[in-house]
Amino acid sequence: MKNYLIPANTKKSQLLLGFFTPLDLIIFAVGCVWTLIMLLIIKSTNIFALILLMLPALVGTFLVMPVPHYHNVLQLLTNIFNFYTNRRRYYWKGWSMYEEFNSNSK
């Protein structure tokens, strides 16, 4: 009886800090740097303006935030987008010896 058990965290060692891909860290860093630049350039005391200035960092944080039983929100949103935009009806004609023969002879 040869049963092989794959540990649940086999892919975790390939991620940075066990949670993030390099793209995740780039998205987070760009959002934080952009927010910092805007906060340094635009000086405001209005709370609504400060929330708008911090929006890039908040969006970047939301996209790379880990989700339980999943990698992160960015990957989840990508999979949902691909599911609804790609073709979901697949046609299968089966295998035909004659089609293989005709495609090779052309």
PDB file of N, CA and C in Angstrom:
ATOM      1  N   MET A   1       0.847  -1.173   0.000  1.00  0.00           N
ATOM      2  CA  MET A   1       0.000   0.000   0.000  1.00  0.00           C
ATOM      3  C   MET A   1       0.890   1.232   0.000  1.00  0.00           C
ATOM      4  N   LYS A   2       0.992   1.875  -1.154  1.00  0.00           N
ATOM      5  CA  LYS A   2       1.856   3.044  -1.289  1.00  0.00           C
ATOM      6  C   LYS A   2       0.994   4.289  -1.457  1.00  0.00           C
ATOM      7  N   ASN A   3       0.682   4.896  -0.361  1.00  0.00           N
ATOM      8  CA  ASN A   3      -0.077   6.147  -0.394  1.00  0.00           C
ATOM      9  C   ASN A   3       0.878   7.286  -0.108  1.00  0.00           C
ATOM     10  N   TYR A   4       0.862   8.277  -0.981  1.00  0.00           N
ATOM     11  CA  TYR A   4       1.729   9.425  -0.802  1.00  0.00           C
ATOM     12  C   TYR A   4       0.885  10.594  -0.327  1.00  0.00           C
ATOM     13  N   LEU A   5       1.306  11.210   0.716  1.00  0.00           N
ATOM     14  CA  LEU A   5       0.594  12.340   1.268  1.00  0.00           C
ATOM     15  C   LEU A   5       1.387  13.607   0.982  1.00  0.00           C
ATOM     16  N   ILE A   6       0.762  14.545   0.285  1.00  0.00           N
ATOM     17  CA  ILE A   6       1.412  15.813  -0.019  1.00  0.00           C
ATOM     18  C   ILE A   6       1.023  16.810   1.070  1.00  0.00           C
ATOM     19  N   PRO A   7       1.990  17.415   1.720  1.00  0.00           N
ATOM     20  CA  PRO A   7       1.647  18.385   2.770  1.00  0.00           C
ATOM     21  C   PRO A   7       0.873  19.569   2.205  1.00  0.00           C
ATOM     22  N   ALA A   8       0.023  20.159   3.027  1.00  0.00           N
ATOM     23  CA  ALA A   8      -0.817  21.274   2.590  1.00  0.00           C
ATOM     24  C   ALA A   8      -0.013  22.535   2.323  1.00  0.00           C
ATOM     25  N   ASN A   9       1.186  22.633   2.877  1.00  0.00           N
ATOM     26  CA  ASN A   9       1.962  23.869   2.728  1.00  0.00           C
ATOM     27  C   ASN A   9       3.145  23.704   1.775  1.00  0.00           C
ATOM     28  N   THR A  10       3.020  22.874   0.750  1.00  0.00           N
ATOM     29  CA  THR A  10       4.136  22.674  -0.178  1.00  0.00           C
ATOM     30  C   THR A  10       4.425  23.917  -1.006  1.00  0.00           C
ATOM     31  N   LYS A  11       3.419  24.666  -1.379  1.00  0.00           N
ATOM     32  CA  LYS A  11       3.625  25.877  -2.181  1.00  0.00           C
ATOM     33  C   LYS A  11       4.040  27.063  -1.324  1.00  0.00           C
ATOM     34  N   LYS A  12       3.824  26.974  -0.017  1.00  0.00           N
ATOM     35  CA  LYS A  12       4.107  28.110   0.856  1.00  0.00           C
ATOM     36  C   LYS A  12       5.599  28.446   0.874  1.00  0.00           C
ATOM     37  N   SER A  13       6.450  27.461   0.688  1.00  0.00           N
ATOM     38  CA  SER A  13       7.888  27.723   0.710  1.00  0.00           C
ATOM     39  C   SER A  13       8.356  28.486  -0.525  1.00  0.00           C
ATOM     40  N   GLN A  14       7.546  28.495  -1.582  1.00  0.00           N
ATOM     41  CA  GLN A  14       7.907  29.216  -2.798  1.00  0.00           C
ATOM     42  C   GLN A  14       7.508  30.690  -2.736  1.00  0.00           C
ATOM     43  N   LEU A  15       6.740  31.062  -1.713  1.00  0.00           N
ATOM     44  CA  LEU A  15       6.279  32.445  -1.580  1.00  0.00           C
ATOM     45  C   LEU A  15       7.214  33.230  -0.674  1.00  0.00           C
ATOM     46  N   LEU A  16       7.296  34.521  -0.901  1.00  0.00           N
ATOM     47  CA  LEU A  16       8.115  35.383  -0.056  1.00  0.00           C
ATOM     48  C   LEU A  16       7.412  35.576   1.280  1.00  0.00           C
ATOM     49  N   LEU A  17       8.118  35.371   2.364  1.00  0.00           N
ATOM     50  CA  LEU A  17       7.584  35.451   3.722  1.00  0.00           C
ATOM     51  C   LEU A  17       6.436  34.468   3.939  1.00  0.00           C
ATOM     52  N   GLY A  18       6.319  33.465   3.083  1.00  0.00           N
ATOM     53  CA  GLY A  18       5.278  32.460   3.208  1.00  0.00           C
ATOM     54  C   GLY A  18       3.911  32.895   2.726  1.00  0.00           C
ATOM     55  N   PHE A  19       3.748  34.132   2.273  1.00  0.00           N
ATOM     56  CA  PHE A  19       2.440  34.635   1.866  1.00  0.00           C
ATOM     57  C   PHE A  19       2.415  35.317   0.511  1.00  0.00           C
ATOM     58  N   PHE A  20       3.512  35.939   0.089  1.00  0.00           N
ATOM     59  CA  PHE A  20       3.462  36.874  -1.038  1.00  0.00           C
ATOM     60  C   PHE A  20       4.321  36.413  -2.213  1.00  0.00           C
ATOM     61  N   THR A  21       3.829  36.701  -3.415  1.00  0.00           N
ATOM     62  CA  THR A  21       4.632  36.507  -4.614  1.00  0.00           C
ATOM     63  C   THR A  21       5.391  37.806  -4.870  1.00  0.00           C
ATOM     64  N   PRO A  22       6.397  37.793  -5.735  1.00  0.00           N
ATOM     65  CA  PRO A  22       7.092  39.045  -6.049  1.00  0.00           C
ATOM     66  C   PRO A  22       6.149  40.122  -6.609  1.00  0.00           C
ATOM     67  N   LEU A  23       5.162  39.727  -7.408  1.00  0.00           N
ATOM     68  CA  LEU A  23       4.196  40.686  -7.944  1.00  0.00           C
ATOM     69  C   LEU A  23       3.397  41.334  -6.816  1.00  0.00           C
ATOM     70  N   ASP A  24       3.042  40.573  -5.798  1.00  0.00           N
ATOM     71  CA  ASP A  24       2.311  41.132  -4.649  1.00  0.00           C
ATOM     72  C   ASP A  24       3.121  42.220  -3.965  1.00  0.00           C
ATOM     73  N   LEU A  25       4.385  41.954  -3.740  1.00  0.00           N
ATOM     74  CA  LEU A  25       5.219  42.944  -3.067  1.00  0.00           C
ATOM     75  C   LEU A  25       5.453  44.182  -3.929  1.00  0.00           C
ATOM     76  N   ILE A  26       5.520  43.991  -5.249  1.00  0.00           N
ATOM     77  CA  ILE A  26       5.662  45.138  -6.152  1.00  0.00           C
ATOM     78  C   ILE A  26       4.411  46.001  -6.093  1.00  0.00           C
ATOM     79  N   ILE A  27       3.225  45.380  -6.138  1.00  0.00           N
ATOM     80  CA  ILE A  27       1.967  46.129  -6.060  1.00  0.00           C
ATOM     81  C   ILE A  27       1.882  46.889  -4.742  1.00  0.00           C
ATOM     82  N   PHE A  28       2.229  46.239  -3.644  1.00  0.00           N
ATOM     83  CA  PHE A  28       2.178  46.885  -2.335  1.00  0.00           C
ATOM     84  C   PHE A  28       3.177  48.036  -2.243  1.00  0.00           C
ATOM     85  N   ALA A  29       4.394  47.815  -2.734  1.00  0.00           N
ATOM     86  CA  ALA A  29       5.430  48.853  -2.664  1.00  0.00           C
ATOM     87  C   ALA A  29       5.062  50.060  -3.530  1.00  0.00           C
ATOM     88  N   VAL A  30       4.556  49.828  -4.731  1.00  0.00           N
ATOM     89  CA  VAL A  30       4.170  50.933  -5.612  1.00  0.00           C
ATOM     90  C   VAL A  30       3.040  51.740  -4.978  1.00  0.00           C
ATOM     91  N   GLY A  31       2.055  51.066  -4.394  1.00  0.00           N
ATOM     92  CA  GLY A  31       0.960  51.772  -3.736  1.00  0.00           C
ATOM     93  C   GLY A  31       1.442  52.605  -2.563  1.00  0.00           C
ATOM     94  N   CYS A  32       2.350  52.056  -1.757  1.00  0.00           N
ATOM     95  CA  CYS A  32       2.859  52.801  -0.597  1.00  0.00           C
ATOM     96  C   CYS A  32       3.742  53.974  -1.016  1.00  0.00           C
ATOM     97  N   VAL A  33       4.598  53.759  -2.016  1.00  0.00           N
ATOM     98  CA  VAL A  33       5.473  54.845  -2.479  1.00  0.00           C
ATOM     99  C   VAL A  33       4.641  55.962  -3.111  1.00  0.00           C
ATOM    100  N   TRP A  34       3.650  55.598  -3.917  1.00  0.00           N
ATOM    101  CA  TRP A  34       2.796  56.600  -4.546  1.00  0.00           C
ATOM    102  C   TRP A  34       2.037  57.398  -3.485  1.00  0.00           C
ATOM    103  N   THR A  35       1.547  56.709  -2.464  1.00  0.00           N
ATOM    104  CA  THR A  35       0.862  57.404  -1.375  1.00  0.00           C
ATOM    105  C   THR A  35       1.803  58.337  -0.635  1.00  0.00           C
ATOM    106  N   LEU A  36       3.000  57.882  -0.362  1.00  0.00           N
ATOM    107  CA  LEU A  36       3.973  58.719   0.341  1.00  0.00           C
ATOM    108  C   LEU A  36       4.319  59.969  -0.465  1.00  0.00           C
ATOM    109  N   ILE A  37       4.512  59.808  -1.766  1.00  0.00           N
ATOM    110  CA  ILE A  37       4.812  60.952  -2.629  1.00  0.00           C
ATOM    111  C   ILE A  37       3.658  61.947  -2.619  1.00  0.00           C
ATOM    112  N   MET A  38       2.430  61.447  -2.724  1.00  0.00           N
ATOM    113  CA  MET A  38       1.278  62.350  -2.724  1.00  0.00           C
ATOM    114  C   MET A  38       1.108  63.049  -1.377  1.00  0.00           C
ATOM    115  N   LEU A  39       1.378  62.345  -0.275  1.00  0.00           N
ATOM    116  CA  LEU A  39       1.266  62.969   1.041  1.00  0.00           C
ATOM    117  C   LEU A  39       2.324  64.057   1.240  1.00  0.00           C
ATOM    118  N   LEU A  40       3.509  63.853   0.654  1.00  0.00           N
ATOM    119  CA  LEU A  40       4.557  64.865   0.770  1.00  0.00           C
ATOM    120  C   LEU A  40       4.282  66.085  -0.112  1.00  0.00           C
ATOM    121  N   ILE A  41       3.683  65.860  -1.279  1.00  0.00           N
ATOM    122  CA  ILE A  41       3.429  66.956  -2.204  1.00  0.00           C
ATOM    123  C   ILE A  41       2.192  67.759  -1.791  1.00  0.00           C
ATOM    124  N   ILE A  42       1.109  67.054  -1.477  1.00  0.00           N
ATOM    125  CA  ILE A  42      -0.161  67.717  -1.181  1.00  0.00           C
ATOM    126  C   ILE A  42      -0.335  67.776   0.336  1.00  0.00           C
ATOM    127  N   LYS A  43      -0.329  68.965   0.864  1.00  0.00           N
ATOM    128  CA  LYS A  43      -0.506  69.151   2.294  1.00  0.00           C
ATOM    129  C   LYS A  43      -1.956  69.560   2.555  1.00  0.00           C
ATOM    130  N   SER A  44      -2.655  68.686   3.265  1.00  0.00           N
ATOM    131  CA  SER A  44      -4.063  68.943   3.529  1.00  0.00           C
ATOM    132  C   SER A  44      -4.400  68.498   4.947  1.00  0.00           C
ATOM    133  N   THR A  45      -5.349  69.175   5.565  1.00  0.00           N
ATOM    134  CA  THR A  45      -5.815  68.784   6.892  1.00  0.00           C
ATOM    135  C   THR A  45      -7.230  68.215   6.835  1.00  0.00           C
ATOM    136  N   ASN A  46      -7.821  68.238   5.675  1.00  0.00           N
ATOM    137  CA  ASN A  46      -9.155  67.689   5.495  1.00  0.00           C
ATOM    138  C   ASN A  46      -9.083  66.168   5.553  1.00  0.00           C
ATOM    139  N   ILE A  47      -9.907  65.534   6.375  1.00  0.00           N
ATOM    140  CA  ILE A  47      -9.860  64.078   6.551  1.00  0.00           C
ATOM    141  C   ILE A  47     -10.256  63.348   5.268  1.00  0.00           C
ATOM    142  N   PHE A  48     -11.211  63.905   4.514  1.00  0.00           N
ATOM    143  CA  PHE A  48     -11.621  63.278   3.255  1.00  0.00           C
ATOM    144  C   PHE A  48     -10.476  63.301   2.236  1.00  0.00           C
ATOM    145  N   ALA A  49      -9.737  64.404   2.182  1.00  0.00           N
ATOM    146  CA  ALA A  49      -8.597  64.495   1.265  1.00  0.00           C
ATOM    147  C   ALA A  49      -7.494  63.528   1.681  1.00  0.00           C
ATOM    148  N   LEU A  50      -7.273  63.368   2.980  1.00  0.00           N
ATOM    149  CA  LEU A  50      -6.250  62.428   3.441  1.00  0.00           C
ATOM    150  C   LEU A  50      -6.613  60.984   3.112  1.00  0.00           C
ATOM    151  N   ILE A  51      -7.883  60.659   3.216  1.00  0.00           N
ATOM    152  CA  ILE A  51      -8.311  59.301   2.841  1.00  0.00           C
ATOM    153  C   ILE A  51      -8.098  59.075   1.347  1.00  0.00           C
ATOM    154  N   LEU A  52      -8.419  60.075   0.525  1.00  0.00           N
ATOM    155  CA  LEU A  52      -8.180  59.952  -0.919  1.00  0.00           C
ATOM    156  C   LEU A  52      -6.693  59.832  -1.237  1.00  0.00           C
ATOM    157  N   LEU A  53      -5.857  60.552  -0.486  1.00  0.00           N
ATOM    158  CA  LEU A  53      -4.414  60.465  -0.719  1.00  0.00           C
ATOM    159  C   LEU A  53      -3.863  59.098  -0.313  1.00  0.00           C
ATOM    160  N   MET A  54      -4.465  58.471   0.665  1.00  0.00           N
ATOM    161  CA  MET A  54      -3.997  57.161   1.128  1.00  0.00           C
ATOM    162  C   MET A  54      -4.617  56.006   0.351  1.00  0.00           C
ATOM    163  N   LEU A  55      -5.477  56.307  -0.602  1.00  0.00           N
ATOM    164  CA  LEU A  55      -6.181  55.280  -1.359  1.00  0.00           C
ATOM    165  C   LEU A  55      -5.258  54.300  -2.107  1.00  0.00           C
ATOM    166  N   PRO A  56      -4.159  54.739  -2.757  1.00  0.00           N
ATOM    167  CA  PRO A  56      -3.286  53.758  -3.427  1.00  0.00           C
ATOM    168  C   PRO A  56      -2.699  52.711  -2.471  1.00  0.00           C
ATOM    169  N   ALA A  57      -2.300  53.127  -1.289  1.00  0.00           N
ATOM    170  CA  ALA A  57      -1.763  52.171  -0.319  1.00  0.00           C
ATOM    171  C   ALA A  57      -2.853  51.249   0.193  1.00  0.00           C
ATOM    172  N   LEU A  58      -4.053  51.768   0.373  1.00  0.00           N
ATOM    173  CA  LEU A  58      -5.152  50.933   0.847  1.00  0.00           C
ATOM    174  C   LEU A  58      -5.562  49.900  -0.194  1.00  0.00           C
ATOM    175  N   VAL A  59      -5.612  50.302  -1.450  1.00  0.00           N
ATOM    176  CA  VAL A  59      -5.958  49.368  -2.523  1.00  0.00           C
ATOM    177  C   VAL A  59      -4.863  48.304  -2.670  1.00  0.00           C
ATOM    178  N   GLY A  60      -3.602  48.727  -2.649  1.00  0.00           N
ATOM    179  CA  GLY A  60      -2.499  47.765  -2.735  1.00  0.00           C
ATOM    180  C   GLY A  60      -2.516  46.776  -1.579  1.00  0.00           C
ATOM    181  N   THR A  61      -2.808  47.256  -0.385  1.00  0.00           N
ATOM    182  CA  THR A  61      -2.894  46.371   0.777  1.00  0.00           C
ATOM    183  C   THR A  61      -4.049  45.400   0.634  1.00  0.00           C
ATOM    184  N   PHE A  62      -5.187  45.890   0.146  1.00  0.00           N
ATOM    185  CA  PHE A  62      -6.350  45.020  -0.050  1.00  0.00           C
ATOM    186  C   PHE A  62      -6.061  43.931  -1.074  1.00  0.00           C
ATOM    187  N   LEU A  63      -5.338  44.277  -2.145  1.00  0.00           N
ATOM    188  CA  LEU A  63      -5.067  43.289  -3.193  1.00  0.00           C
ATOM    189  C   LEU A  63      -4.113  42.189  -2.743  1.00  0.00           C
ATOM    190  N   VAL A  64      -3.184  42.483  -1.863  1.00  0.00           N
ATOM    191  CA  VAL A  64      -2.217  41.465  -1.451  1.00  0.00           C
ATOM    192  C   VAL A  64      -2.552  40.846  -0.093  1.00  0.00           C
ATOM    193  N   MET A  65      -3.682  41.226   0.491  1.00  0.00           N
ATOM    194  CA  MET A  65      -4.082  40.697   1.781  1.00  0.00           C
ATOM    195  C   MET A  65      -4.390  39.197   1.664  1.00  0.00           C
ATOM    196  N   PRO A  66      -3.826  38.374   2.539  1.00  0.00           N
ATOM    197  CA  PRO A  66      -4.112  36.938   2.466  1.00  0.00           C
ATOM    198  C   PRO A  66      -5.567  36.620   2.806  1.00  0.00           C
ATOM    199  N   VAL A  67      -6.118  35.666   2.080  1.00  0.00           N
ATOM    200  CA  VAL A  67      -7.471  35.195   2.307  1.00  0.00           C
ATOM    201  C   VAL A  67      -7.365  33.767   2.845  1.00  0.00           C
ATOM    202  N   PRO A  68      -8.138  33.386   3.869  1.00  0.00           N
ATOM    203  CA  PRO A  68      -8.065  32.017   4.372  1.00  0.00           C
ATOM    204  C   PRO A  68      -8.372  30.998   3.274  1.00  0.00           C
ATOM    205  N   HIS A  69      -7.616  29.941   3.225  1.00  0.00           N
ATOM    206  CA  HIS A  69      -7.757  28.847   2.260  1.00  0.00           C
ATOM    207  C   HIS A  69      -7.550  29.307   0.824  1.00  0.00           C
ATOM    208  N   TYR A  70      -6.877  30.406   0.642  1.00  0.00           N
ATOM    209  CA  TYR A  70      -6.588  30.909  -0.689  1.00  0.00           C
ATOM    210  C   TYR A  70      -5.329  31.731  -0.605  1.00  0.00           C
ATOM    211  N   HIS A  71      -4.743  32.090  -1.752  1.00  0.00           N
ATOM    212  CA  HIS A  71      -3.487  32.836  -1.680  1.00  0.00           C
ATOM    213  C   HIS A  71      -3.716  34.288  -1.298  1.00  0.00           C
ATOM    214  N   ASN A  72      -4.368  35.047  -2.156  1.00  0.00           N
ATOM    215  CA  ASN A  72      -4.667  36.441  -1.814  1.00  0.00           C
ATOM    216  C   ASN A  72      -5.813  36.957  -2.674  1.00  0.00           C
ATOM    217  N   VAL A  73      -6.239  38.154  -2.373  1.00  0.00           N
ATOM    218  CA  VAL A  73      -7.404  38.735  -3.040  1.00  0.00           C
ATOM    219  C   VAL A  73      -7.131  38.947  -4.516  1.00  0.00           C
ATOM    220  N   LEU A  74      -5.912  39.339  -4.883  1.00  0.00           N
ATOM    221  CA  LEU A  74      -5.575  39.568  -6.293  1.00  0.00           C
ATOM    222  C   LEU A  74      -5.773  38.301  -7.111  1.00  0.00           C
ATOM    223  N   GLN A  75      -5.301  37.168  -6.612  1.00  0.00           N
ATOM    224  CA  GLN A  75      -5.468  35.901  -7.320  1.00  0.00           C
ATOM    225  C   GLN A  75      -6.936  35.496  -7.373  1.00  0.00           C
ATOM    226  N   LEU A  76      -7.668  35.726  -6.297  1.00  0.00           N
ATOM    227  CA  LEU A  76      -9.094  35.417  -6.274  1.00  0.00           C
ATOM    228  C   LEU A  76      -9.851  36.245  -7.309  1.00  0.00           C
ATOM    229  N   LEU A  77      -9.582  37.553  -7.363  1.00  0.00           N
ATOM    230  CA  LEU A  77     -10.239  38.409  -8.349  1.00  0.00           C
ATOM    231  C   LEU A  77      -9.860  38.034  -9.777  1.00  0.00           C
ATOM    232  N   THR A  78      -8.600  37.636  -9.990  1.00  0.00           N
ATOM    233  CA  THR A  78      -8.162  37.197 -11.318  1.00  0.00           C
ATOM    234  C   THR A  78      -8.908  35.944 -11.748  1.00  0.00           C
ATOM    235  N   ASN A  79      -9.065  34.985 -10.842  1.00  0.00           N
ATOM    236  CA  ASN A  79      -9.780  33.756 -11.179  1.00  0.00           C
ATOM    237  C   ASN A  79     -11.259  34.020 -11.445  1.00  0.00           C
ATOM    238  N   ILE A  80     -11.883  34.891 -10.674  1.00  0.00           N
ATOM    239  CA  ILE A  80     -13.286  35.237 -10.909  1.00  0.00           C
ATOM    240  C   ILE A  80     -13.439  35.922 -12.266  1.00  0.00           C
ATOM    241  N   PHE A  81     -12.535  36.852 -12.581  1.00  0.00           N
ATOM    242  CA  PHE A  81     -12.581  37.541 -13.874  1.00  0.00           C
ATOM    243  C   PHE A  81     -12.406  36.555 -15.023  1.00  0.00           C
ATOM    244  N   ASN A  82     -11.433  35.656 -14.918  1.00  0.00           N
ATOM    245  CA  ASN A  82     -11.205  34.669 -15.971  1.00  0.00           C
ATOM    246  C   ASN A  82     -12.402  33.737 -16.130  1.00  0.00           C
ATOM    247  N   PHE A  83     -13.051  33.373 -15.039  1.00  0.00           N
ATOM    248  CA  PHE A  83     -14.208  32.488 -15.115  1.00  0.00           C
ATOM    249  C   PHE A  83     -15.350  33.137 -15.886  1.00  0.00           C
ATOM    250  N   TYR A  84     -15.618  34.408 -15.609  1.00  0.00           N
ATOM    251  CA  TYR A  84     -16.746  35.063 -16.254  1.00  0.00           C
ATOM    252  C   TYR A  84     -16.432  35.596 -17.647  1.00  0.00           C
ATOM    253  N   THR A  85     -15.174  35.758 -18.012  1.00  0.00           N
ATOM    254  CA  THR A  85     -14.856  36.290 -19.339  1.00  0.00           C
ATOM    255  C   THR A  85     -14.454  35.218 -20.337  1.00  0.00           C
ATOM    256  N   ASN A  86     -14.027  34.060 -19.895  1.00  0.00           N
ATOM    257  CA  ASN A  86     -13.622  33.008 -20.825  1.00  0.00           C
ATOM    258  C   ASN A  86     -14.813  32.137 -21.200  1.00  0.00           C
ATOM    259  N   ARG A  87     -14.637  31.404 -22.269  1.00  0.00           N
ATOM    260  CA  ARG A  87     -15.684  30.507 -22.741  1.00  0.00           C
ATOM    261  C   ARG A  87     -15.853  29.369 -21.741  1.00  0.00           C
ATOM    262  N   ARG A  88     -17.100  29.084 -21.384  1.00  0.00           N
ATOM    263  CA  ARG A  88     -17.347  28.031 -20.406  1.00  0.00           C
ATOM    264  C   ARG A  88     -17.994  26.803 -21.030  1.00  0.00           C
ATOM    265  N   ARG A  89     -18.306  26.857 -22.304  1.00  0.00           N
ATOM    266  CA  ARG A  89     -18.870  25.685 -22.966  1.00  0.00           C
ATOM    267  C   ARG A  89     -17.803  25.114 -23.878  1.00  0.00           C
ATOM    268  N   TYR A  90     -17.402  23.904 -23.597  1.00  0.00           N
ATOM    269  CA  TYR A  90     -16.332  23.268 -24.353  1.00  0.00           C
ATOM    270  C   TYR A  90     -16.933  22.160 -25.215  1.00  0.00           C
ATOM    271  N   TYR A  91     -16.599  22.199 -26.481  1.00  0.00           N
ATOM    272  CA  TYR A  91     -17.114  21.215 -27.410  1.00  0.00           C
ATOM    273  C   TYR A  91     -16.055  20.142 -27.631  1.00  0.00           C
ATOM    274  N   TRP A  92     -16.477  18.898 -27.542  1.00  0.00           N
ATOM    275  CA  TRP A  92     -15.563  17.795 -27.746  1.00  0.00           C
ATOM    276  C   TRP A  92     -16.135  16.919 -28.838  1.00  0.00           C
ATOM    277  N   LYS A  93     -15.373  16.748 -29.905  1.00  0.00           N
ATOM    278  CA  LYS A  93     -15.847  15.940 -31.016  1.00  0.00           C
ATOM    279  C   LYS A  93     -15.409  14.491 -30.876  1.00  0.00           C
ATOM    280  N   GLY A  94     -14.517  14.222 -29.965  1.00  0.00           N
ATOM    281  CA  GLY A  94     -14.017  12.865 -29.833  1.00  0.00           C
ATOM    282  C   GLY A  94     -12.822  12.664 -30.745  1.00  0.00           C
ATOM    283  N   TRP A  95     -12.296  11.491 -30.692  1.00  0.00           N
ATOM    284  CA  TRP A  95     -11.144  11.181 -31.524  1.00  0.00           C
ATOM    285  C   TRP A  95     -11.610  10.441 -32.759  1.00  0.00           C
ATOM    286  N   SER A  96     -11.062  10.848 -33.869  1.00  0.00           N
ATOM    287  CA  SER A  96     -11.405  10.194 -35.122  1.00  0.00           C
ATOM    288  C   SER A  96     -10.120   9.900 -35.874  1.00  0.00           C
ATOM    289  N   MET A  97      -9.982   8.656 -36.244  1.00  0.00           N
ATOM    290  CA  MET A  97      -8.797   8.261 -36.986  1.00  0.00           C
ATOM    291  C   MET A  97      -8.740   8.985 -38.335  1.00  0.00           C
ATOM    292  N   TYR A  98      -9.899   9.225 -38.933  1.00  0.00           N
ATOM    293  CA  TYR A  98      -9.941   9.860 -40.243  1.00  0.00           C
ATOM    294  C   TYR A  98      -9.537  11.330 -40.189  1.00  0.00           C
ATOM    295  N   GLU A  99      -9.898  12.033 -39.107  1.00  0.00           N
ATOM    296  CA  GLU A  99      -9.495  13.433 -38.973  1.00  0.00           C
ATOM    297  C   GLU A  99      -7.974  13.541 -38.822  1.00  0.00           C
ATOM    298  N   GLU A 100      -7.375  12.662 -38.065  1.00  0.00           N
ATOM    299  CA  GLU A 100      -5.923  12.654 -37.918  1.00  0.00           C
ATOM    300  C   GLU A 100      -5.267  12.364 -39.264  1.00  0.00           C
ATOM    301  N   PHE A 101      -5.825  11.429 -39.995  1.00  0.00           N
ATOM    302  CA  PHE A 101      -5.256  11.079 -41.295  1.00  0.00           C
ATOM    303  C   PHE A 101      -5.371  12.245 -42.270  1.00  0.00           C
ATOM    304  N   ASN A 102      -6.521  12.912 -42.282  1.00  0.00           N
ATOM    305  CA  ASN A 102      -6.736  14.039 -43.211  1.00  0.00           C
ATOM    306  C   ASN A 102      -5.880  15.246 -42.838  1.00  0.00           C
ATOM    307  N   SER A 103      -5.687  15.519 -41.542  1.00  0.00           N
ATOM    308  CA  SER A 103      -4.891  16.678 -41.148  1.00  0.00           C
ATOM    309  C   SER A 103      -3.413  16.451 -41.439  1.00  0.00           C
ATOM    310  N   ASN A 104      -2.938  15.211 -41.405  1.00  0.00           N
ATOM    311  CA  ASN A 104      -1.541  14.925 -41.710  1.00  0.00           C
ATOM    312  C   ASN A 104      -1.270  14.945 -43.208  1.00  0.00           C
ATOM    313  N   SER A 105      -2.264  14.652 -44.004  1.00  0.00           N
ATOM    314  CA  SER A 105      -2.046  14.576 -45.441  1.00  0.00           C
ATOM    315  C   SER A 105      -2.127  15.933 -46.118  1.00  0.00           C
ATOM    316  N   LYS A 106      -2.672  16.939 -45.439  1.00  0.00           N
ATOM    317  CA  LYS A 106      -2.809  18.260 -46.075  1.00  0.00           C
ATOM    318  C   LYS A 106      -1.524  19.008 -46.088  1.00  0.00           C
TER     319      LYS A 106
END
